[in-house]
Coordinates of N, CA and C in Angstrom, one line a residue:
Chain A
X49 N 0.8 -1.2 0.0 CA 0.0 0.0 0.0 C 0.9 1.3 0.0
X50 N 0.6 2.2 -0.9 CA 1.4 3.4 -0.9 C 0.6 4.5 -0.1
X51 N 1.3 5.6 0.1 CA 0.7 6.7 0.9 C -0.7 7.1 0.4
X52 N -0.8 7.3 -0.9 CA -2.1 7.8 -1.5 C -3.2 6.8 -1.2
X53 N -2.9 5.5 -1.3 CA -4.0 4.5 -1.0 C -4.3 4.5 0.5
X54 N -3.3 4.7 1.3 CA -3.6 4.7 2.7 C -4.4 5.9 3.1
X55 N -4.1 7.1 2.5 CA -4.8 8.3 2.8 C -6.3 8.2 2.3
X56 N -6.4 7.6 1.1 CA -7.7 7.4 0.6 C -8.6 6.5 1.5
X57 N -8.0 5.5 2.1 CA -8.7 4.7 3.0 C -9.1 5.4 4.3
X58 N -8.2 6.3 4.7 CA -8.4 7.1 5.9 C -9.6 8.1 5.6
X59 N -9.6 8.7 4.5 CA -10.7 9.6 4.1 C -12.0 8.9 4.0
X60 N -12.0 7.7 3.5 CA -13.2 7.0 3.3 C -13.8 6.5 4.7
X61 N -12.9 6.3 5.7 CA -13.4 5.8 6.9 C -14.3 6.8 7.6
X62 N -15.4 6.4 8.1 CA -16.3 7.4 8.7 C -15.9 7.9 10.1
X63 N -15.0 7.2 10.7 CA -14.5 7.7 12.0 C -13.1 8.0 12.1
X64 N -12.6 8.8 13.1 CA -11.2 9.0 13.2 C -10.5 7.7 13.5
X65 N -9.2 7.6 13.2 CA -8.5 6.4 13.2 C -7.2 6.5 14.0
X66 N -6.9 5.6 14.9 CA -5.5 5.5 15.5 C -4.9 4.3 14.8
X67 N -3.7 4.5 14.2 CA -3.0 3.4 13.5 C -1.8 2.9 14.3
X68 N -1.8 1.6 14.6 CA -0.7 1.0 15.3 C 0.2 0.4 14.3
X69 N 1.4 0.9 14.2 CA 2.5 0.3 13.4 C 3.3 -0.7 14.3
X70 N 3.3 -1.9 13.9 CA 3.9 -3.0 14.8 C 4.6 -4.0 13.9
X71 N 5.2 -4.9 14.6 CA 5.8 -6.1 13.9 C 5.8 -7.3 14.8
X72 N 5.7 -8.5 14.3 CA 5.5 -9.7 15.1 C 6.8 -9.9 16.0
X73 N 7.9 -9.5 15.6 CA 9.2 -9.7 16.3 C 9.4 -8.6 17.4
X74 N 8.6 -7.6 17.4 CA 8.9 -6.4 18.3 C 8.3 -6.6 19.7
X75 N 9.1 -6.8 20.7 CA 8.7 -7.0 22.0 C 7.9 -5.8 22.6
X76 N 8.4 -4.5 22.4 CA 7.7 -3.4 22.9 C 6.3 -3.3 22.3
X77 N 6.1 -3.8 21.1 CA 4.8 -3.7 20.4 C 3.8 -4.6 21.2
X78 N 4.3 -5.7 21.7 CA 3.5 -6.6 22.5 C 3.1 -6.0 23.8
X79 N 4.0 -5.2 24.4 CA 3.7 -4.5 25.6 C 2.7 -3.5 25.5
X80 N 2.6 -2.8 24.3 CA 1.7 -1.8 24.0 C 0.3 -2.4 23.8
X81 N 0.2 -3.6 23.2 CA -1.0 -4.2 22.8 C -2.2 -4.2 23.8
X82 N -1.9 -4.7 25.1 CA -3.0 -4.7 26.0 C -3.4 -3.3 26.4
X83 N -2.5 -2.4 26.5 CA -2.8 -1.0 26.9 C -3.7 -0.4 25.8
X84 N -3.3 -0.6 24.5 CA -4.1 -0.1 23.4 C -5.5 -0.7 23.4
X85 N -5.6 -2.0 23.7 CA -6.9 -2.7 23.7 C -7.8 -2.0 24.8
X86 N -7.2 -1.8 25.9 CA -7.9 -1.2 27.1 C -8.4 0.2 26.8
X87 N -7.5 1.0 26.3 CA -7.9 2.4 26.0 C -8.9 2.4 24.8
X88 N -8.6 1.6 23.8 CA -9.4 1.5 22.6 C -10.8 1.1 22.9
X89 N -11.0 0.3 23.9 CA -12.3 -0.2 24.3 C -13.2 1.0 24.8
X90 N -12.5 2.0 25.4 CA -13.3 3.2 25.8 C -13.7 4.1 24.7
X91 N -13.1 3.9 23.5 CA -13.5 4.7 22.3 C -14.2 3.9 21.2
X92 N -14.7 2.7 21.6 CA -15.4 1.9 20.6 C -16.5 2.7 19.9
X93 N -16.6 2.5 18.6 CA -17.6 3.2 17.7 C -17.3 4.7 17.6
X94 N -16.3 5.2 18.3 CA -16.0 6.6 18.1 C -14.6 6.8 17.4
X95 N -13.7 5.9 17.7 CA -12.4 6.0 17.1 C -12.0 4.5 16.7
X96 N -11.6 4.3 15.4 CA -11.2 3.0 15.0 C -9.7 2.8 15.2
X97 N -9.4 1.5 15.4 CA -7.9 1.2 15.6 C -7.6 0.3 14.4
X98 N -6.6 0.7 13.7 CA -6.0 -0.1 12.6 C -4.7 -0.6 13.0
X99 N -4.3 -1.8 12.5 CA -3.0 -2.3 12.8 C -2.3 -2.5 11.5
X100 N -1.1 -2.0 11.4 CA -0.3 -2.1 10.2 C 1.0 -2.8 10.5
X101 N 1.2 -4.0 9.9 CA 2.5 -4.7 10.1 C 3.6 -4.0 9.3
X102 N 4.5 -3.4 10.1 CA 5.6 -2.6 9.6 C 6.4 -3.4 8.5
X103 N 6.6 -4.7 8.7 CA 7.4 -5.5 7.8 C 6.8 -5.6 6.4
X104 N 5.4 -5.5 6.4 CA 4.7 -5.7 5.1 C 4.5 -4.3 4.4
X105 N 4.7 -3.2 5.1 CA 4.4 -1.9 4.4 C 5.6 -0.9 4.5
X106 N 6.8 -1.4 4.1 CA 8.0 -0.5 4.2 C 7.8 0.9 3.5
X107 N 7.1 0.8 2.3 CA 6.9 2.1 1.5 C 6.1 3.1 2.3
X108 N 5.0 2.6 2.9 CA 4.2 3.5 3.7 C 4.9 4.0 4.9
X109 N 5.7 3.2 5.6 CA 6.5 3.7 6.7 C 7.5 4.8 6.3
X110 N 8.1 4.6 5.1 CA 9.0 5.7 4.7 C 8.2 6.9 4.4
X111 N 7.1 6.8 3.7 CA 6.3 8.0 3.3 C 5.8 8.7 4.6
X112 N 5.6 8.0 5.7 CA 5.1 8.7 6.9 C 6.2 9.1 7.8
X113 N 7.5 8.9 7.3 CA 8.7 9.3 8.1 C 8.7 8.6 9.4
X114 N 8.4 7.3 9.3 CA 8.3 6.5 10.6 C 9.5 5.6 10.7
X115 N 10.3 5.9 11.7 CA 11.6 5.2 11.8 C 11.7 4.3 13.0
X116 N 10.6 4.1 13.8 CA 10.7 3.2 14.9 C 9.3 2.6 15.2
X117 N 9.3 1.4 15.8 CA 8.0 0.8 16.2 C 8.2 0.4 17.6
X118 N 7.1 0.3 18.4 CA 5.7 0.6 18.0 C 5.5 2.1 17.8
X119 N 4.8 2.5 16.8 CA 4.4 3.9 16.6 C 2.9 3.9 16.5
X120 N 2.2 4.8 17.2 CA 0.8 5.0 17.0 C 0.5 6.4 16.5
X121 N -0.2 6.5 15.4 CA -0.5 7.8 14.8 C -2.1 8.0 14.8
X122 N -2.4 9.2 15.3 CA -3.9 9.5 15.3 C -4.2 10.3 14.1
X123 N -5.3 9.9 13.4 CA -5.7 10.7 12.2 C -7.1 11.2 12.4
X124 N -7.4 12.4 12.0 CA -8.7 13.0 12.1 C -9.0 13.5 10.7
X125 N -10.0 13.1 10.0 CA -10.3 13.5 8.6 C -9.1 13.3 7.7
X126 N -8.4 12.2 7.9 CA -7.3 11.9 7.1 C -6.0 12.7 7.4
X127 N -6.1 13.5 8.4 CA -5.0 14.4 8.7 C -4.3 13.9 10.0
X128 N -3.0 13.8 10.0 CA -2.3 13.4 11.3 C -2.4 14.5 12.3
X129 N -2.9 14.0 13.5 CA -3.0 15.0 14.6 C -2.1 14.7 15.8
X130 N -1.6 13.5 15.8 CA -0.7 13.1 16.9 C 0.0 11.8 16.7
X131 N 1.2 11.7 17.3 CA 1.9 10.4 17.1 C 2.7 10.1 18.3
X132 N 2.8 8.8 18.7 CA 3.7 8.4 19.8 C 4.5 7.2 19.3
X133 N 5.8 7.3 19.7 CA 6.7 6.1 19.4 C 7.2 5.5 20.7
X134 N 7.2 4.2 20.7 CA 7.7 3.6 22.0 C 6.6 3.1 22.8
X135 N 6.9 2.5 24.0 CA 5.9 2.0 24.9 C 5.2 3.2 25.5
X136 N 3.9 3.3 25.4 CA 3.1 4.4 26.0 C 2.3 4.0 27.1
X137 N 2.0 4.9 28.0 CA 1.2 4.6 29.2 C -0.3 4.8 28.7
X138 N -1.2 4.2 29.6 CA -2.6 4.4 29.2 C -3.1 5.8 29.1
X139 N -2.6 6.7 30.1 CA -3.0 8.1 29.9 C -2.5 8.8 28.6
X140 N -1.3 8.4 28.2 CA -0.7 9.0 27.0 C -1.5 8.5 25.8
X141 N -1.9 7.2 25.8 CA -2.7 6.7 24.7 C -4.1 7.3 24.7
X142 N -4.7 7.5 25.9 CA -6.0 8.1 26.0 C -5.9 9.5 25.4
X143 N -4.8 10.2 25.6 CA -4.6 11.6 25.0 C -4.6 11.5 23.5
X144 N -4.0 10.4 23.0 CA -3.9 10.3 21.5 C -5.3 10.0 20.9
X145 N -6.0 9.1 21.6 CA -7.4 8.9 21.1 C -8.2 10.1 21.2
X146 N -8.1 10.9 22.3 CA -8.9 12.1 22.4 C -8.5 13.1 21.3
X147 N -7.2 13.1 20.9 CA -6.9 14.1 19.9 C -7.4 13.6 18.5
X148 N -7.4 12.2 18.3 CA -8.0 11.7 17.1 C -9.5 12.1 17.0
X149 N -10.2 12.1 18.1 CA -11.6 12.4 18.1 C -11.8 13.9 17.9
X150 N -11.0 14.7 18.6 CA -11.3 16.1 18.5 C -10.6 16.8 17.3
X151 N -9.6 16.2 16.8 CA -8.8 16.8 15.7 C -7.8 17.8 16.2
X152 N -7.7 17.9 17.5 CA -6.7 18.8 18.0 C -5.4 18.0 18.4
X153 N -4.3 18.7 18.3 CA -3.0 18.0 18.7 C -3.1 17.7 20.2
X154 N -2.5 16.6 20.7 CA -2.5 16.3 22.1 C -1.9 17.4 22.9
X155 N -2.4 17.6 24.1 CA -1.9 18.7 25.0 C -0.5 18.2 25.4
X156 N 0.4 19.2 25.5 CA 1.8 18.8 26.0 C 1.7 18.2 27.4
X157 N 2.4 17.1 27.6 CA 2.3 16.5 28.9 C 3.1 17.3 29.9
X158 N 2.5 17.8 30.9 CA 3.3 18.5 31.9 C 3.2 17.8 33.3
X159 N 4.2 17.8 34.1 CA 4.1 17.1 35.4 C 3.1 17.7 36.3
X160 N 2.3 16.9 37.0 CA 1.3 17.5 37.9 C 2.0 18.2 39.1
X161 N 1.3 19.1 39.8 CA 1.9 19.9 40.8 C 2.7 19.1 41.9
X162 N 2.1 18.0 42.4 CA 2.7 17.3 43.4 C 4.1 16.8 42.9
X163 N 4.1 16.4 41.6 CA 5.3 15.8 41.0 C 6.4 16.9 40.9
X164 N 5.9 18.1 40.5 CA 6.8 19.3 40.4 C 7.4 19.6 41.7
X165 N 6.6 19.6 42.8 CA 7.1 19.9 44.1 C 8.1 18.9 44.6
X166 N 7.8 17.6 44.3 CA 8.8 16.6 44.8 C 10.1 16.7 44.1
X167 N 10.0 17.0 42.8 CA 11.3 17.1 42.0 C 12.0 18.4 42.4
X168 N 11.3 19.4 42.6 CA 11.9 20.7 42.9 C 12.6 20.6 44.3
X169 N 11.8 20.0 45.3 CA 12.4 19.8 46.6 C 13.6 19.0 46.6
X170 N 13.5 17.8 45.9 CA 14.7 16.9 45.9 C 15.9 17.6 45.2
X171 N 15.6 18.2 44.1 CA 16.6 18.9 43.3 C 17.3 20.0 44.1
X172 N 16.5 20.8 44.8 CA 17.1 21.9 45.7 C 17.9 21.3 46.8
X173 N 17.4 20.2 47.4 CA 18.2 19.5 48.4 C 19.5 19.0 47.9
X174 N 19.5 18.4 46.7 CA 20.8 17.9 46.2 C 21.7 19.1 45.8
X175 N 21.2 20.2 45.3 CA 22.0 21.3 45.0 C 22.7 21.8 46.3
X176 N 21.9 21.9 47.4 CA 22.4 22.3 48.7 C 23.5 21.4 49.2
X177 N 23.2 20.1 49.1 CA 24.2 19.2 49.5 C 25.5 19.3 48.7
X178 N 25.3 19.5 47.4 CA 26.5 19.6 46.5 C 27.3 20.8 46.9
X179 N 26.6 21.9 47.2 CA 27.3 23.2 47.6 C 28.0 23.0 48.9
X180 N 27.3 22.4 49.8 CA 27.8 22.2 51.2 C 29.0 21.3 51.3
X181 N 29.0 20.3 50.4 CA 30.1 19.3 50.5 C 31.4 19.8 50.0
X182 N 31.4 21.0 49.4 CA 32.7 21.6 49.0 C 33.1 21.1 47.6
X183 N 34.2 21.7 47.2 CA 34.6 21.4 45.8 C 35.3 20.1 45.6
X184 N 34.5 19.1 45.3 CA 35.0 17.7 45.0 C 34.2 17.2 43.8
X185 N 34.8 16.1 43.2 CA 34.1 15.6 42.0 C 32.7 15.1 42.4
X186 N 32.6 14.5 43.6 CA 31.2 14.0 44.0 C 30.3 15.1 44.2
X187 N 30.8 16.2 44.8 CA 30.0 17.4 45.1 C 29.5 18.0 43.9
X188 N 30.4 18.1 42.8 CA 29.9 18.7 41.6 C 28.9 17.8 40.9
X189 N 29.1 16.5 41.0 CA 28.1 15.5 40.5 C 26.7 15.7 41.1
X190 N 26.8 15.8 42.4 CA 25.5 15.9 43.2 C 24.8 17.3 42.8
X191 N 25.7 18.3 42.7 CA 25.2 19.6 42.3 C 24.5 19.6 40.9
X192 N 25.2 19.0 40.0 CA 24.6 18.9 38.6 C 23.4 18.1 38.6
X193 N 23.3 16.9 39.3 CA 22.1 16.1 39.3 C 21.0 16.9 40.0
X194 N 21.3 17.6 41.0 CA 20.2 18.4 41.6 C 19.7 19.5 40.7
X195 N 20.6 20.1 40.0 CA 20.1 21.2 39.0 C 19.3 20.6 37.9
X196 N 19.7 19.4 37.4 CA 18.9 18.7 36.4 C 17.5 18.3 36.9
X197 N 17.5 17.8 38.1 CA 16.3 17.4 38.7 C 15.3 18.6 38.9
X198 N 15.9 19.7 39.4 CA 15.0 20.9 39.6 C 14.5 21.4 38.2
X199 N 15.3 21.3 37.2 CA 14.9 21.7 35.8 C 13.8 20.9 35.3
X200 N 13.8 19.5 35.6 CA 12.7 18.7 35.1 C 11.4 19.0 35.8
X201 N 11.4 19.8 36.9 CA 10.2 20.2 37.6 C 9.6 21.4 36.8
X202 N 10.4 22.2 36.1 CA 10.0 23.4 35.6 C 10.3 23.6 34.1
X203 N 10.7 22.5 33.4 CA 11.2 22.7 32.1 C 10.2 23.3 31.1
X204 N 8.9 23.0 31.4 CA 7.9 23.4 30.4 C 7.6 24.9 30.7
X205 N 8.1 25.5 31.7 CA 7.9 26.9 32.0 C 9.1 27.8 31.6
X206 N 10.1 27.1 31.1 CA 11.3 27.8 30.7 C 11.2 28.4 29.3
X207 N 11.2 29.7 29.1 CA 11.1 30.2 27.8 C 12.1 29.7 26.8
X208 N 13.4 29.6 27.3 CA 14.5 29.2 26.4 C 14.2 27.7 25.9
X209 N 13.8 26.9 26.9 CA 13.5 25.5 26.5 C 12.4 25.4 25.5
X210 N 11.3 26.2 25.8 CA 10.2 26.2 24.9 C 10.5 26.7 23.5
X211 N 11.4 27.7 23.4 CA 11.8 28.2 22.1 C 12.6 27.2 21.4
X212 N 13.5 26.5 22.1 CA 14.4 25.5 21.5 C 13.6 24.3 21.1
X213 N 12.6 23.9 21.9 CA 11.8 22.7 21.7 C 11.0 22.9 20.4
X214 N 10.4 24.1 20.2 CA 9.6 24.4 19.0 C 10.5 24.3 17.8
X215 N 11.7 24.9 17.8 CA 12.6 24.8 16.7 C 12.9 23.4 16.4
X216 N 13.2 22.6 17.4 CA 13.6 21.2 17.3 C 12.5 20.4 16.6
X217 N 11.2 20.7 17.2 CA 10.1 19.9 16.7 C 9.8 20.3 15.2
X218 N 10.0 21.6 14.9 CA 9.7 22.0 13.5 C 10.7 21.4 12.5
X219 N 11.9 21.2 13.1 CA 13.0 20.7 12.2 C 13.0 19.2 12.0
X220 N 12.8 18.5 13.2 CA 12.9 17.0 13.2 C 11.6 16.3 13.5
X221 N 10.6 17.1 13.8 CA 9.3 16.5 14.2 C 8.6 15.8 13.1
X222 N 7.3 15.4 13.4 CA 6.6 14.7 12.4 C 6.2 15.5 11.2
X223 N 6.1 14.9 10.1 CA 5.7 15.5 8.8 C 4.2 15.2 8.6
X224 N 3.4 16.2 8.2 CA 2.0 16.0 7.9 C 1.9 15.3 6.6
X225 N 1.2 14.2 6.5 CA 1.1 13.5 5.2 C 0.2 14.2 4.2
X226 N -0.7 15.1 4.7 CA -1.6 15.8 3.8 C -2.0 17.1 4.4
Chain B
X186 N -3.5 -6.1 49.7 CA -2.2 -5.4 49.5 C -1.6 -5.1 50.8
X187 N -0.3 -5.4 51.0 CA 0.4 -5.1 52.3 C 0.3 -3.6 52.6
X188 N -0.1 -3.3 53.9 CA -0.2 -1.8 54.2 C 1.1 -1.0 54.1
X189 N 2.2 -1.7 54.4 CA 3.5 -1.0 54.3 C 3.8 -0.6 52.8
X190 N 3.5 -1.5 51.9 CA 3.7 -1.2 50.5 C 2.7 -0.1 50.0
X191 N 1.5 -0.2 50.5 CA 0.5 0.8 50.2 C 1.0 2.2 50.6
X192 N 1.5 2.3 51.9 CA 1.9 3.5 52.4 C 3.1 4.1 51.6
X193 N 4.1 3.2 51.3 CA 5.3 3.6 50.5 C 4.9 4.1 49.1
X194 N 3.8 3.6 48.6 CA 3.5 4.0 47.2 C 2.6 5.3 47.3
X195 N 2.2 5.7 48.5 CA 1.4 6.9 48.6 C 2.3 8.1 48.5
X196 N 1.7 9.3 48.3 CA 2.5 10.5 48.2 C 3.3 10.7 49.5
X197 N 2.7 10.4 50.7 CA 3.5 10.6 51.9 C 4.7 9.6 51.9
X198 N 4.5 8.4 51.5 CA 5.5 7.4 51.4 C 6.6 7.8 50.5
X199 N 6.2 8.4 49.3 CA 7.2 8.9 48.4 C 8.1 10.0 49.0
X200 N 7.4 10.9 49.8 CA 8.2 12.0 50.4 C 9.1 11.4 51.4
X201 N 8.6 10.4 52.2 CA 9.5 9.8 53.2 C 10.8 9.2 52.5
X202 N 10.6 8.5 51.4 CA 11.7 7.9 50.7 C 12.7 9.0 50.1
X203 N 12.1 10.1 49.6 CA 12.9 11.1 49.1 C 13.8 11.8 50.2
X204 N 13.1 12.0 51.3 CA 13.8 12.7 52.5 C 14.9 11.7 53.0
X205 N 14.5 10.4 53.1 CA 15.4 9.4 53.6 C 16.7 9.4 52.7
X206 N 16.4 9.4 51.4 CA 17.5 9.3 50.4 C 18.4 10.5 50.6
X207 N 17.8 11.7 50.7 CA 18.6 12.9 50.9 C 19.4 12.9 52.1
X208 N 18.8 12.4 53.2 CA 19.6 12.3 54.5 C 20.8 11.3 54.4
X209 N 20.5 10.2 53.7 CA 21.6 9.2 53.5 C 22.7 9.8 52.7
X210 N 22.3 10.6 51.6 CA 23.4 11.2 50.8 C 24.1 12.3 51.5
X211 N 23.4 13.0 52.4 CA 24.0 14.1 53.2 C 25.0 13.4 54.2
X212 N 24.6 12.3 54.8 CA 25.5 11.6 55.7 C 26.7 11.1 55.0
X213 N 26.5 10.6 53.8 CA 27.6 10.0 53.0 C 28.6 11.1 52.6
X214 N 28.0 12.3 52.3 CA 28.9 13.4 51.8 C 29.6 14.1 52.9
X215 N 28.8 14.4 54.0 CA 29.3 15.3 55.0 C 29.8 14.7 56.3
X216 N 29.2 13.5 56.6 CA 29.6 13.0 57.9 C 30.6 11.8 57.8
X217 N 30.2 10.8 57.0 CA 31.0 9.7 56.9 C 32.0 9.9 55.7
X218 N 33.3 9.9 56.0 CA 34.2 10.2 55.0 C 34.8 8.9 54.3
X219 N 35.4 9.1 53.2 CA 36.1 7.9 52.5 C 35.1 7.1 51.7
X220 N 35.5 5.8 51.5 CA 34.7 4.9 50.7 C 33.3 4.7 51.3
X221 N 33.3 4.6 52.6 CA 32.0 4.3 53.3 C 31.0 5.4 53.0
X222 N 31.5 6.7 53.0 CA 30.6 7.8 52.7 C 30.1 7.7 51.3
X223 N 30.9 7.3 50.3 CA 30.5 7.2 48.9 C 29.5 6.1 48.8
X224 N 29.7 5.0 49.5 CA 28.8 3.8 49.4 C 27.4 4.3 50.0
X225 N 27.5 5.0 51.2 CA 26.3 5.5 51.8 C 25.5 6.4 50.9
X226 N 26.2 7.3 50.2 CA 25.6 8.3 49.3 C 24.9 7.5 48.1
X227 N 25.6 6.5 47.6 CA 25.0 5.7 46.5 C 23.8 4.9 47.0
X228 N 23.9 4.4 48.2 CA 22.7 3.7 48.8 C 21.5 4.7 48.9
X229 N 21.9 5.9 49.3 CA 20.8 6.9 49.5 C 20.1 7.3 48.2
X230 N 20.9 7.1 47.1 CA 20.3 7.4 45.8 C 19.1 6.5 45.4
X231 N 19.2 5.2 46.0 CA 18.1 4.3 45.6 C 16.7 4.7 46.1
X232 N 16.5 5.0 47.4 CA 15.2 5.5 47.8 C 14.8 6.9 47.2
X233 N 15.9 7.7 46.9 CA 15.6 9.0 46.3 C 15.0 8.8 44.9
X234 N 15.7 8.0 44.1 CA 15.3 7.8 42.7 C 14.0 7.1 42.7
X235 N 13.8 6.1 43.6 CA 12.6 5.3 43.6 C 11.4 6.2 44.0
X236 N 11.6 7.1 44.9 CA 10.6 8.0 45.3 C 10.2 9.0 44.2
X237 N 11.2 9.5 43.6 CA 11.0 10.5 42.5 C 10.3 9.9 41.3
X238 N 10.8 8.7 40.9 CA 10.2 8.2 39.7 C 9.1 7.2 40.0
X239 N 8.6 7.2 41.2 CA 7.4 6.5 41.6 C 7.5 5.0 41.3
X240 N 8.5 4.3 41.8 CA 8.5 2.9 41.9 C 8.9 2.4 43.2
X241 N 8.6 1.2 43.6 CA 8.8 0.7 45.0 C 9.7 -0.5 44.9
X242 N 11.0 -0.4 45.3 CA 11.9 -1.4 45.1 C 11.5 -2.7 45.8
X243 N 11.0 -2.5 47.0 CA 10.7 -3.7 47.9 C 9.3 -4.3 47.6
X244 N 8.5 -3.6 46.8 CA 7.1 -4.1 46.6 C 7.0 -5.6 46.1
X245 N 7.9 -5.9 45.1 CA 7.8 -7.3 44.6 C 8.1 -8.4 45.7
X246 N 8.8 -8.0 46.8 CA 9.0 -8.9 47.9 C 7.7 -9.2 48.6
X247 N 6.8 -8.3 48.5 CA 5.5 -8.5 49.1 C 4.4 -8.9 48.1
X248 N 4.9 -9.3 46.9 CA 3.9 -9.7 45.9 C 3.2 -8.6 45.2
X249 N 3.7 -7.4 45.3 CA 3.0 -6.2 44.7 C 3.8 -5.8 43.5
X250 N 3.2 -5.1 42.5 CA 4.0 -4.7 41.4 C 5.0 -3.6 41.7
X251 N 6.0 -3.4 40.9 CA 7.1 -2.4 41.1 C 6.6 -1.0 40.9
X252 N 5.6 -0.8 40.1 CA 5.2 0.5 39.7 C 4.3 1.1 40.7
X253 N 4.5 2.4 41.1 CA 3.7 3.0 42.1 C 2.3 3.2 41.7
X254 N 2.0 3.7 40.5 CA 0.6 3.9 40.0 C -0.2 2.6 40.1
X255 N 0.5 1.4 39.7 CA -0.2 0.1 39.7 C -0.5 -0.3 41.1
X256 N 0.4 0.0 42.1 CA 0.1 -0.3 43.5 C -1.1 0.5 44.0
X257 N -1.1 1.8 43.7 CA -2.2 2.6 44.1 C -3.5 2.2 43.5
X258 N -3.5 1.7 42.3 CA -4.7 1.3 41.6 C -5.2 -0.1 42.1
X259 N -4.3 -0.7 42.9 CA -4.6 -2.1 43.4 C -4.5 -3.2 42.4
X260 N -3.8 -3.0 41.3 CA -3.7 -4.0 40.3 C -2.7 -5.0 40.7

């Protein structure tokens, strides 16, 4: 199947579609399967799930710029609205189904407040310990780990990160098939 | 589900593990010197990382899953 045939089928389908690109030899694909079935059951008759064997459709994979499996792509009216590669959690897959249904790109996943506070607290603690322990290799390591941890609590609020992320996504991110 | 595992997987339990990890790292860096201190700091990293990334190292010993969300959902 080439890209045009695939898009034609998508357009003809009356419902939004989540396509699972998998392969029989792919262990992570098997890990995703029960999660996909569980989330997909919540969207029965609202979002269809298609499974495409990556080994049998290399041309389609190239056309979709798909370089790893398992990859799940959400389509709304034949247009790609979201994609996830690798083992995904149920909430992440639910977000993908929701975006297939609404036609909107999935909301950026941000850590919940409790998670932010835990990371920020632990990161600040490690930075404090790193500073307190004096100039040693271990001290610098702890300081760096603490800084990184604190950053993971606030990365989505950092204007520099957001600007770089947008550039990176525009340059290397997914290509719209139509 | 074992009450100890349930507590450790709760938010309070995660905070306890993070604080315990920080204390162990502090002891290893500031109080105990030499190899013992480094070992203590590395040991402290285990509860710290487990608390932060929401998994419970000892849960499988009690027949519970490793993942914190799974323990909380009772699966």
